[in-house]
Each structure stands twice: as structure tokens, then as C-alpha cells.
CSV table of C-alpha atoms in Angstrom, one decimal:
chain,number,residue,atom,x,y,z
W,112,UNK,CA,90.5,93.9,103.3
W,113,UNK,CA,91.0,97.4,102.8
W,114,UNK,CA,94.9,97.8,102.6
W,115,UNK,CA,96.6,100.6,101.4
W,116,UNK,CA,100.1,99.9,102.8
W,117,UNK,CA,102.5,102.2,100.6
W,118,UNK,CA,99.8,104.3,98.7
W,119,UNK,CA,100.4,108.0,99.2
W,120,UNK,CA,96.8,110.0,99.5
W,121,UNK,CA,96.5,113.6,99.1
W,122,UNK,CA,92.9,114.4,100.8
W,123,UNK,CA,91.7,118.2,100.2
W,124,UNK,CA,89.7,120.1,103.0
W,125,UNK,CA,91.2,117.6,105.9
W,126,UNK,CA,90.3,120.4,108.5
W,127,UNK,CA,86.9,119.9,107.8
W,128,UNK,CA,84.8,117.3,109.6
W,129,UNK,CA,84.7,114.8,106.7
W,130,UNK,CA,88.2,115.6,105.0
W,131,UNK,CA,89.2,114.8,108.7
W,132,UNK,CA,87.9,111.3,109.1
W,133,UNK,CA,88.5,110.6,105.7
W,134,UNK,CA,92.3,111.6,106.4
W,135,UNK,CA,92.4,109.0,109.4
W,136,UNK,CA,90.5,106.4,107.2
W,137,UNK,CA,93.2,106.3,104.9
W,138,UNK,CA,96.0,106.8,107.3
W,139,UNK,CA,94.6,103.9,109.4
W,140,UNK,CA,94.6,101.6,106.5
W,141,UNK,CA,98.2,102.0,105.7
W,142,UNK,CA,98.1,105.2,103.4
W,143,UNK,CA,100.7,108.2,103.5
W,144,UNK,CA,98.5,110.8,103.9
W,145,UNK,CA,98.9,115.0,102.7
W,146,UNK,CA,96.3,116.8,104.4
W,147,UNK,CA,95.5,120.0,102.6
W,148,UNK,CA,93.5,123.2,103.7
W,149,UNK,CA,93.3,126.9,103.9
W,150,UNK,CA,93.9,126.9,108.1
W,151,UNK,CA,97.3,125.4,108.9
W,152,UNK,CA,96.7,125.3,112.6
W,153,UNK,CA,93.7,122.1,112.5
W,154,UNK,CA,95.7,120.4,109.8
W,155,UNK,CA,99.0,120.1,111.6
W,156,UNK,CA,96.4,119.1,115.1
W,157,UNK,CA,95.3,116.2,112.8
W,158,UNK,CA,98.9,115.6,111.7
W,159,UNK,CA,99.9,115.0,115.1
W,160,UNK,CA,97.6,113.0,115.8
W,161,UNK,CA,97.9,111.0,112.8
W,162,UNK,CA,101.7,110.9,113.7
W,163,UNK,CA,104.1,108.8,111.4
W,164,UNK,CA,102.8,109.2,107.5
W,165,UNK,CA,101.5,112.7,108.3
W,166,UNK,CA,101.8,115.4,106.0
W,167,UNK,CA,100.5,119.6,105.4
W,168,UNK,CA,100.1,120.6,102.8
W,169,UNK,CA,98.1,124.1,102.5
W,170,UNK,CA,96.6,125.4,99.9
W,171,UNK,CA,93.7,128.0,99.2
W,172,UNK,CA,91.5,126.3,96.4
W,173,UNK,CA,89.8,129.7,95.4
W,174,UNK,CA,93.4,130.2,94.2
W,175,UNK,CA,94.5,129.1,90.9
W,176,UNK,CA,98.2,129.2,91.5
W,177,UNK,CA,98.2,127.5,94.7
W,178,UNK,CA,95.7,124.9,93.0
W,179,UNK,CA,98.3,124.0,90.8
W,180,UNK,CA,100.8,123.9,92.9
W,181,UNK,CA,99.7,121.6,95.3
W,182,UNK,CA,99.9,118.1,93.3
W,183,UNK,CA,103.5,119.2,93.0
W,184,UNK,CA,104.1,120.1,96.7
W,185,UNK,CA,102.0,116.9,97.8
W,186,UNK,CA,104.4,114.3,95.9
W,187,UNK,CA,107.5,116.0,96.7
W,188,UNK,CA,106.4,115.8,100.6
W,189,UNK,CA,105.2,111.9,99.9
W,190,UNK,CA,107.1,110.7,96.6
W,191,UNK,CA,103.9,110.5,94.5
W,192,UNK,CA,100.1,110.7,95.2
W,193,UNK,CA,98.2,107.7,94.2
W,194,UNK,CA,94.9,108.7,95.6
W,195,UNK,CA,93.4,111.8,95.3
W,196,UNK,CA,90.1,113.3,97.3
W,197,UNK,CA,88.7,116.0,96.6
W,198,UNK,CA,86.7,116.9,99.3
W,199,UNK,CA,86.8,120.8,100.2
W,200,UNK,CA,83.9,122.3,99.9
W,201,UNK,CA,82.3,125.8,100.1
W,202,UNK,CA,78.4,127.1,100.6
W,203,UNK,CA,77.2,130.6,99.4
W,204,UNK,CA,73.9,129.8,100.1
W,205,UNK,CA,71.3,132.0,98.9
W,206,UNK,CA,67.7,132.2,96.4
W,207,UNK,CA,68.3,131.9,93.6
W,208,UNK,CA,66.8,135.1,92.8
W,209,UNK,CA,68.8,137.0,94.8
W,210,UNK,CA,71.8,134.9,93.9
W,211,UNK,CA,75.2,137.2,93.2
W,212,UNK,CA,77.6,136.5,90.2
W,213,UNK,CA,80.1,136.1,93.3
W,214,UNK,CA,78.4,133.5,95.2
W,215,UNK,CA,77.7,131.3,91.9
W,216,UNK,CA,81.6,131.8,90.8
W,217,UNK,CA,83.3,131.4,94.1
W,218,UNK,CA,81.3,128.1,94.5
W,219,UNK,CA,81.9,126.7,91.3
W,220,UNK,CA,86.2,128.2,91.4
W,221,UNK,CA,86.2,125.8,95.0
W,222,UNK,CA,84.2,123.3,94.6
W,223,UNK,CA,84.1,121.9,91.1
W,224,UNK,CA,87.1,123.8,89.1
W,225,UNK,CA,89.8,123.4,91.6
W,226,UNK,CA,89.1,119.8,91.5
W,227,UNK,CA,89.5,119.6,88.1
W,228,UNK,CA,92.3,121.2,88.2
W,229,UNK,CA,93.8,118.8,90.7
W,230,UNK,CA,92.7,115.9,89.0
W,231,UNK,CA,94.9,117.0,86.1
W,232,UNK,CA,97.7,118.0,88.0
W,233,UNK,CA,97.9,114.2,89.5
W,234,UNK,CA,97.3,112.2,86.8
W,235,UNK,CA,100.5,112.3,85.0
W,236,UNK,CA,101.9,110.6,87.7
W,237,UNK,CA,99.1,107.8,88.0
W,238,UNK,CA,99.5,107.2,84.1
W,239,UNK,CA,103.1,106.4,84.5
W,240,UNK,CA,102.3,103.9,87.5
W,241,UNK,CA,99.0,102.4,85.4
W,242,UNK,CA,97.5,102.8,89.1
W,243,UNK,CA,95.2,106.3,90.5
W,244,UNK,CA,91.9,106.3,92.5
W,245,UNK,CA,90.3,109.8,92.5
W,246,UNK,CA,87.4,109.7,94.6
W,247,UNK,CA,85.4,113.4,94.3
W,248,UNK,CA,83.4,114.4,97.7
W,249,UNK,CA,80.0,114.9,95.6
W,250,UNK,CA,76.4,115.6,97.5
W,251,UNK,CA,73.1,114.3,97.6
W,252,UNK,CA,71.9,117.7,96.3
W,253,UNK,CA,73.8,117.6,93.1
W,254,UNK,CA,71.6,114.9,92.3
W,255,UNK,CA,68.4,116.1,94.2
W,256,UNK,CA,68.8,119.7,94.0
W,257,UNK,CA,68.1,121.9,96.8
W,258,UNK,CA,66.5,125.2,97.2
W,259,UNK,CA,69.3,127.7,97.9
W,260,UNK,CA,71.8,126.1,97.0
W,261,UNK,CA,71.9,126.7,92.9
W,262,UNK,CA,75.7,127.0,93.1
W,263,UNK,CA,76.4,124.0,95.0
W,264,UNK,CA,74.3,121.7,93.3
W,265,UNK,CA,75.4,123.0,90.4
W,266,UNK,CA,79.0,122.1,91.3
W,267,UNK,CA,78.4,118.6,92.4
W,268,UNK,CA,76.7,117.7,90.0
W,269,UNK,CA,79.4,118.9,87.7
W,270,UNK,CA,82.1,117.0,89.8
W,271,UNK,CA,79.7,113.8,88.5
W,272,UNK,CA,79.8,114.4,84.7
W,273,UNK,CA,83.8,115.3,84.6
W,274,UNK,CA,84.3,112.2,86.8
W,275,UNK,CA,82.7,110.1,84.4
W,276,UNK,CA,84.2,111.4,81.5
W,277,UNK,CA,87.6,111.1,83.1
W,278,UNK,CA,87.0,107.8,84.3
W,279,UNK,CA,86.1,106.6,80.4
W,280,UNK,CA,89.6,108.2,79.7
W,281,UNK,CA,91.9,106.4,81.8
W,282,UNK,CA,90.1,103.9,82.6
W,283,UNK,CA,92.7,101.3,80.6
W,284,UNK,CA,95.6,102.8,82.8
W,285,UNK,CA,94.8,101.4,86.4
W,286,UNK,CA,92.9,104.5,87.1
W,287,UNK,CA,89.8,104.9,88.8
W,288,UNK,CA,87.4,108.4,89.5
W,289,UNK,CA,84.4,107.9,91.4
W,290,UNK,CA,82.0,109.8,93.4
W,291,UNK,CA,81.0,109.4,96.9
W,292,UNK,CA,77.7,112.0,97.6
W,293,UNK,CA,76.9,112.4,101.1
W,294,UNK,CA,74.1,113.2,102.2
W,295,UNK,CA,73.1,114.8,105.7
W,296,UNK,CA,76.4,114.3,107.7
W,297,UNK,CA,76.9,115.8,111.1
W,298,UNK,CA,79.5,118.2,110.3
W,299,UNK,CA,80.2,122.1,111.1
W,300,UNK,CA,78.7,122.8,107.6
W,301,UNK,CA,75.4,121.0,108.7
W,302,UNK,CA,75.7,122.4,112.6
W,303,UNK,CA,75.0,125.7,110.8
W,304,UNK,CA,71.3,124.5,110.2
W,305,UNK,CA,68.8,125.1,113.5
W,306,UNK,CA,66.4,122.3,115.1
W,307,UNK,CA,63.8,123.2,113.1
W,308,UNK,CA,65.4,122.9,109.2
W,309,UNK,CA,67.5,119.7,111.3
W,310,UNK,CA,64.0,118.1,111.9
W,311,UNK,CA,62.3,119.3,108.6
W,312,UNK,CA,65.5,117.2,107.4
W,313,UNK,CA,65.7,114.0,109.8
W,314,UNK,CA,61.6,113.6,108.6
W,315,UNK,CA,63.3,112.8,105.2
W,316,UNK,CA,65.6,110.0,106.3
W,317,UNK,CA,64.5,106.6,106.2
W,318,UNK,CA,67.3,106.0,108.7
W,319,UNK,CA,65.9,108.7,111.4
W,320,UNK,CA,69.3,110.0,111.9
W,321,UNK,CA,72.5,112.5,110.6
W,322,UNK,CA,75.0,110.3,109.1
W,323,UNK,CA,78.6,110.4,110.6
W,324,UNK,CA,81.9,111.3,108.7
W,325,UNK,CA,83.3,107.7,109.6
W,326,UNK,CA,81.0,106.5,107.8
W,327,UNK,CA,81.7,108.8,104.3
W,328,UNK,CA,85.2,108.0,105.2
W,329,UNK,CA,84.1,104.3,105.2
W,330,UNK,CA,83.0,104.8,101.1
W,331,UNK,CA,86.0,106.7,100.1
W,332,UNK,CA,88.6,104.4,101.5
W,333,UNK,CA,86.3,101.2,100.0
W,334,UNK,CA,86.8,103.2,96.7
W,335,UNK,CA,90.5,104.1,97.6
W,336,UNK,CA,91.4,100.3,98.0
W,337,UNK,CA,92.5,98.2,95.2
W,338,UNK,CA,89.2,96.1,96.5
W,339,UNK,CA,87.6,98.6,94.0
W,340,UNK,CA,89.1,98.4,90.9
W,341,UNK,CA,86.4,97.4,88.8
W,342,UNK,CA,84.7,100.2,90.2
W,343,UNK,CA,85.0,103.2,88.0
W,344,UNK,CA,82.9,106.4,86.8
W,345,UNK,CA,80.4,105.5,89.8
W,346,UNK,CA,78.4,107.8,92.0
W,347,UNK,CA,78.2,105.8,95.7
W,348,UNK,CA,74.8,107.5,97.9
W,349,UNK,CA,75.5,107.7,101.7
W,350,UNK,CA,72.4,109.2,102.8
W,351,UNK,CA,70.6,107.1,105.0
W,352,UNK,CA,68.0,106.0,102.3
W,353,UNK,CA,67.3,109.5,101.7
W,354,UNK,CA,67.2,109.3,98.5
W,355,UNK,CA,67.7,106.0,96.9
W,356,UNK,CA,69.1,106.4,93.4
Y,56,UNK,CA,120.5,106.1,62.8
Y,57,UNK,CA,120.9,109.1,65.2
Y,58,UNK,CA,121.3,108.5,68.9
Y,59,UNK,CA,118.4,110.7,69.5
Y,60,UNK,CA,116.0,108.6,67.1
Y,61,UNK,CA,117.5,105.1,68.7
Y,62,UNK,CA,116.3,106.5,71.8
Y,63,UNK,CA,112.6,107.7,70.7
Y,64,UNK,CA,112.1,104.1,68.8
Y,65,UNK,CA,113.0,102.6,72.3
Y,66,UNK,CA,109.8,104.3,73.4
Y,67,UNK,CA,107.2,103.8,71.2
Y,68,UNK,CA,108.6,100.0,71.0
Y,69,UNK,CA,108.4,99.8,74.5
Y,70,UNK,CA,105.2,102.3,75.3
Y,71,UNK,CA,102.9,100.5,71.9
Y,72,UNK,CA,104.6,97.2,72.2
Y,73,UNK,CA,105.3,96.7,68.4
Y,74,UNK,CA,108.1,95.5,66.6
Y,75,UNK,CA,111.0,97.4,66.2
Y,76,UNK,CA,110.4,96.7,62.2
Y,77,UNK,CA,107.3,98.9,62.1
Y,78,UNK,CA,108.7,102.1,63.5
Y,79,UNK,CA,109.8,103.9,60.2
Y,80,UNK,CA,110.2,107.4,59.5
Y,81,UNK,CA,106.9,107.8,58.4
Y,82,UNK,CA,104.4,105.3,60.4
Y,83,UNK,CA,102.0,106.9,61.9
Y,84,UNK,CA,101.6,106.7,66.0
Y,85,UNK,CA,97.3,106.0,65.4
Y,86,UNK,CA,97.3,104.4,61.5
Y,87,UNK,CA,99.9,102.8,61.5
Y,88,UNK,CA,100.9,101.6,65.4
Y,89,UNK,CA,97.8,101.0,67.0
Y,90,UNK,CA,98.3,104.4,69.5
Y,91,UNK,CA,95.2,105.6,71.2
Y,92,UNK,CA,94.7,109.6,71.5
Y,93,UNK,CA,96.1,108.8,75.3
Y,94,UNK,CA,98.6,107.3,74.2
Y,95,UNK,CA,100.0,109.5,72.0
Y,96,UNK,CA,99.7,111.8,75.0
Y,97,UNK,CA,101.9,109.2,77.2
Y,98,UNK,CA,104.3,109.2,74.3
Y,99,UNK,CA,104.8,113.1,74.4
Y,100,UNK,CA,105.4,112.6,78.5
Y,101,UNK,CA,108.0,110.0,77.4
Y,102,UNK,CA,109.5,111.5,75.5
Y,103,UNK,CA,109.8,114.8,77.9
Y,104,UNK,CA,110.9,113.1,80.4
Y,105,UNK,CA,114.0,111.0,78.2
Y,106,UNK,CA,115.0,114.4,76.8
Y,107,UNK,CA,114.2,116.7,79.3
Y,108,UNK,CA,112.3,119.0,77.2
Y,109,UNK,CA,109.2,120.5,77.2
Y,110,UNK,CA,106.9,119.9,74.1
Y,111,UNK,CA,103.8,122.3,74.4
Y,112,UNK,CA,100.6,121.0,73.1
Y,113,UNK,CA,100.4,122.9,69.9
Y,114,UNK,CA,103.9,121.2,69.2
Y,115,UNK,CA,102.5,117.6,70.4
Y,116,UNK,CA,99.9,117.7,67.9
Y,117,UNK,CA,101.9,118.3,65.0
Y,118,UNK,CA,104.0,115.3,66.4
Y,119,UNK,CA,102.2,112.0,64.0
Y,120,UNK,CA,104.8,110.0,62.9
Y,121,UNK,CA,107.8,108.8,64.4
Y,122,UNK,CA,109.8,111.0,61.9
Y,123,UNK,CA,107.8,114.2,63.3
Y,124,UNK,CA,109.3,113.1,66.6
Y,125,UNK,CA,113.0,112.7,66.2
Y,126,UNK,CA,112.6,116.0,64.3
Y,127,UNK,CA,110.6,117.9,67.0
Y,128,UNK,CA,113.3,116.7,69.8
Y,129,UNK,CA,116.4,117.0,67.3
Y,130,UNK,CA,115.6,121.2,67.2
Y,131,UNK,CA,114.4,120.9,71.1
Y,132,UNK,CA,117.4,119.4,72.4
């Protein structure tokens, strides 16, 4: 149902637990995949395993020139890039009180400005084939808010408003952007957290349990698909019934 | 007609699908031929890319009419 048989996908933070299964999602359904990160050495792991249709691509997002630069490097490795994930991520975590100019910019450079900028840098190319699906990696949090995290909810929820309004612009040329916001996911970032914050957390969830990263991978290749191309500008909740909005 | 402004009316005839007829010196790419502000953008990429030239945004917003075009890419080219 889901085929993406000659689509070229450029998927940010694929060393990461989610940008990982996402990565193999889109492989698996057909997709040419460029699998971008800071670490080279997990990437080209997931590369070989991946095998044919396997690109690297790295790039450090917290760095302007490489930011730019890696549209460009992804569709000369593939021909084009037709989809686009955004889905690094950073946490500073801290109060907010004690919150440091760093930690708020360094969140927001990574996690909401980079995309931007790589949602620019590809869409040239998905104007002039009047077909694009840009699906942002959002978070529950950027739509609940969570204490500590100021910078990061304030980046994904960010990532929500300039998908919208990019999705109203192109919109009439094939393109999609739409959001898929995790919400507890079983990932390195959440193996940080110890039993009792995990149980605080897994009292929250309808579901009783972490999600997986198949299954965010699951939402971003539904999105990814031509399946979805009435869906635009959309937000799509994997949270376990955390919180139902 | 110049080569150069045969090939830019081969765009916007193409790119805003009107007739050939319509694309005078002075019609305008919004008033007069039905552009959107995106599509005036894709017309500037089109026109890039035919020319190989780079027209900067201040310059692309100058660009209204099909006659600002042919002039812009006459002095770019």
C-alpha cells in the first residue's frame, strides 16, 4: 500500500534510534535512502545493513554551512530528494530558571532552525517535480509542554507552525509537510530517564507501555507515501493515548 | 523579437499556461497573467536555470512584467 519504489529520502539523525527505523521504513518500502548524522561510524553500520539504495551523508546540524550543504550533497549522491525527515534532535534539559542562553540557542540552531533550513534547501527541487513530502519529527511536549524542557518544546512546537505555513504554500505543487510527534518512544534519548521518572511516565499512558521506533517509522512512511496526499499541514500523535489531541 | 525574449515567453507560456498573445512587453506576471507570488518565484528558477544565471532576490522583485525580464537576463547574460 505503502510504495515508494524510485523516491529518494533524505532522513536526518539516522544514527539515532528513530531516524534509524525510520531509515529502514523507507528503504524497505522501495525508497533510496541518505542517512545523515554527526557520527559516521553507526550511519555507514545502518548503510550496510540497508545494503543496495544506501547512502551517508554527514552533517553537523548545529552548523550552518554544513546545513546547507547537505540537500546539495544528498541529491547529488541519490539524483534528487523527494522526501525529507527531519528528525535529529537535541535535549539541553534544564529549569527554566536556571536555563542558559546556550542551552535555549543550541536547541532551537538543531532542532527547529536547521530544519528550516533544510526544508528550503529541498524544495526547489520538489517544485520543479510538483511532488515533496516533508515529514518534521515533532514531540508530544511541543504540544503538552514539559517541565525542563523550555527549549525543546519550544522548538517543536515551532517545527508545527512553520510546517503549516509551508504546507499552505506549496500545497498546489504536489507538496506535502506534516508532523509526526512522538511521544514516549524507547530510544537512547528516553534510556537516559531512571525507573522512577520511567514509571511516573508509563502511569500516564493509556497504553501501559514505551512506544517503539517501528512504530513512529510506521507514521512517517504512511505520510511519506503518495497514500497521503491529501494529507497536508497535519500534526499525527503516536503516544499511546497519552495525550489525545 | 530577440532570441533571449523568444526564450523567456516560452516560459511563462509554458509555466502560466496562457496564450502566447497575452505576453507583451508590459503584462504583468500577477495583473495581467494570473501568476501567484509562487509562481513568480518558479518563474525566476526558470528562468535561472534556461540562462544559467543567478538572479538575487532584490533583482527578482523588481522583475513584474515580461519586459522587466528579458531586460534583467539581456544585462545578466
Amino acid at each position: 500500500m505503502f510504495d515508494l519504489t524510485g523516491r529518494n529520502a533524505l532522513v536526518t539523525g539516522a544514527s539515532g534510534g528513530i531516524g534509524g527505523a525510520v531509515a529502514e521504513a523507507l528503504h524497505e518500502a522501495g525508497a533510496t535512502v541518505a542517512l545523515s548524522g554527526t557520527r559516521e561510524a553507526p550511519l555507514r553500520e545502518l548503510a550496510e545493513k540497508l545494503g543496495e539504495r544506501a547512502h551517508v551523508v554527514t552533517a553537523d546540524l548545529g552548523d550552518a554551512a554544513a546545513v546547507e550543504a547537505l540537500p546539495k550533497a544528498a541529491a547529488e549522491a541519490m539524483g534528487s530528494v523527494d522526501i525529507l525527515v527531519n528528525n535529529a534532535g537535541i535535549t539541553r534539559d534544564n529549569l527554566f530558571m536556571r536555563m542558559s542562553d546556550e542551552e535555549w540557542a543550541q536547541v532551537l540552531e538543531v532542532n527547529l532552525t536547521s530544519s528550516f533550513r533544510l526544508c528550503r534547501g529541498v524544495l526547489r527541487g520538489m517544485m520543479k517535480a510538483r511532488w515533496g513530502r516533508i515529514v518534521n519529527i515533532g514531540s508530544i511536549v511541543g504540544a503538552t509542554g514539559n517541565p525542563g524542557q523550555g527549549n525543546y518544546a519550544a522548538a517543536k512546537a515551532g517545527l508545527v507552525g512553520m510546517s503549516k505555513s509551508l504546507a499552505y504554500e506549496v500545497a498546489s505543487r504536489g507538496i506535502t509537510v506534516n508532523c509526526v510527534a512522538p511521544g514516549f518512544i524507547e530510544t537512547a534519548m528516553t534510556g537516559k530517564l531512571n525507573d522512577e521518572q520511567k514509571g511516573r511516565i508509563l502511569a500516564q499512558i493509556p497504553a501501559g507501555r514505551m512506544g517503539s521506533a517501528q512504530e513512529i517509522a510506521a507514521a512517517v512512511l504512511y505520510l511519506a507515501s503518495p497514500a497521503a496526499g491529501y494529507v497536508t499541514g497535519a500534526t499525527l500523535h503516536v503516544n499511546g493515548g497519552m495525550a489525545m489531541i | 523579437m530577440s532570441d533571449i525574449a523568444d526564450r523567456v515567453k516560452k516560459i511563462v507560456v509554458e509555466h502560466l499556461g496562457v496564450d502566447e498573445e497575452k505576453v507583451t512587453e508590459t503584462a504583468s506576471f500577477i495583473d495581467d497573467l494570473g501568476a501567484d507570488s509562487l509562481d513568480t518565484v518558479e518563474l525566476v528558477m526558470a528562468f535561472e536555470e534556461e540562462f544559467g544565471i543567478e538572479i538575487p532576490d532584490d533583482a527578482a522583485e523588481t522583475i513584474q512584467t515580461f519586459g522587466d525580464a528579458v531586460k534583467f537576463i539581456q544585462g545578466a547574460v
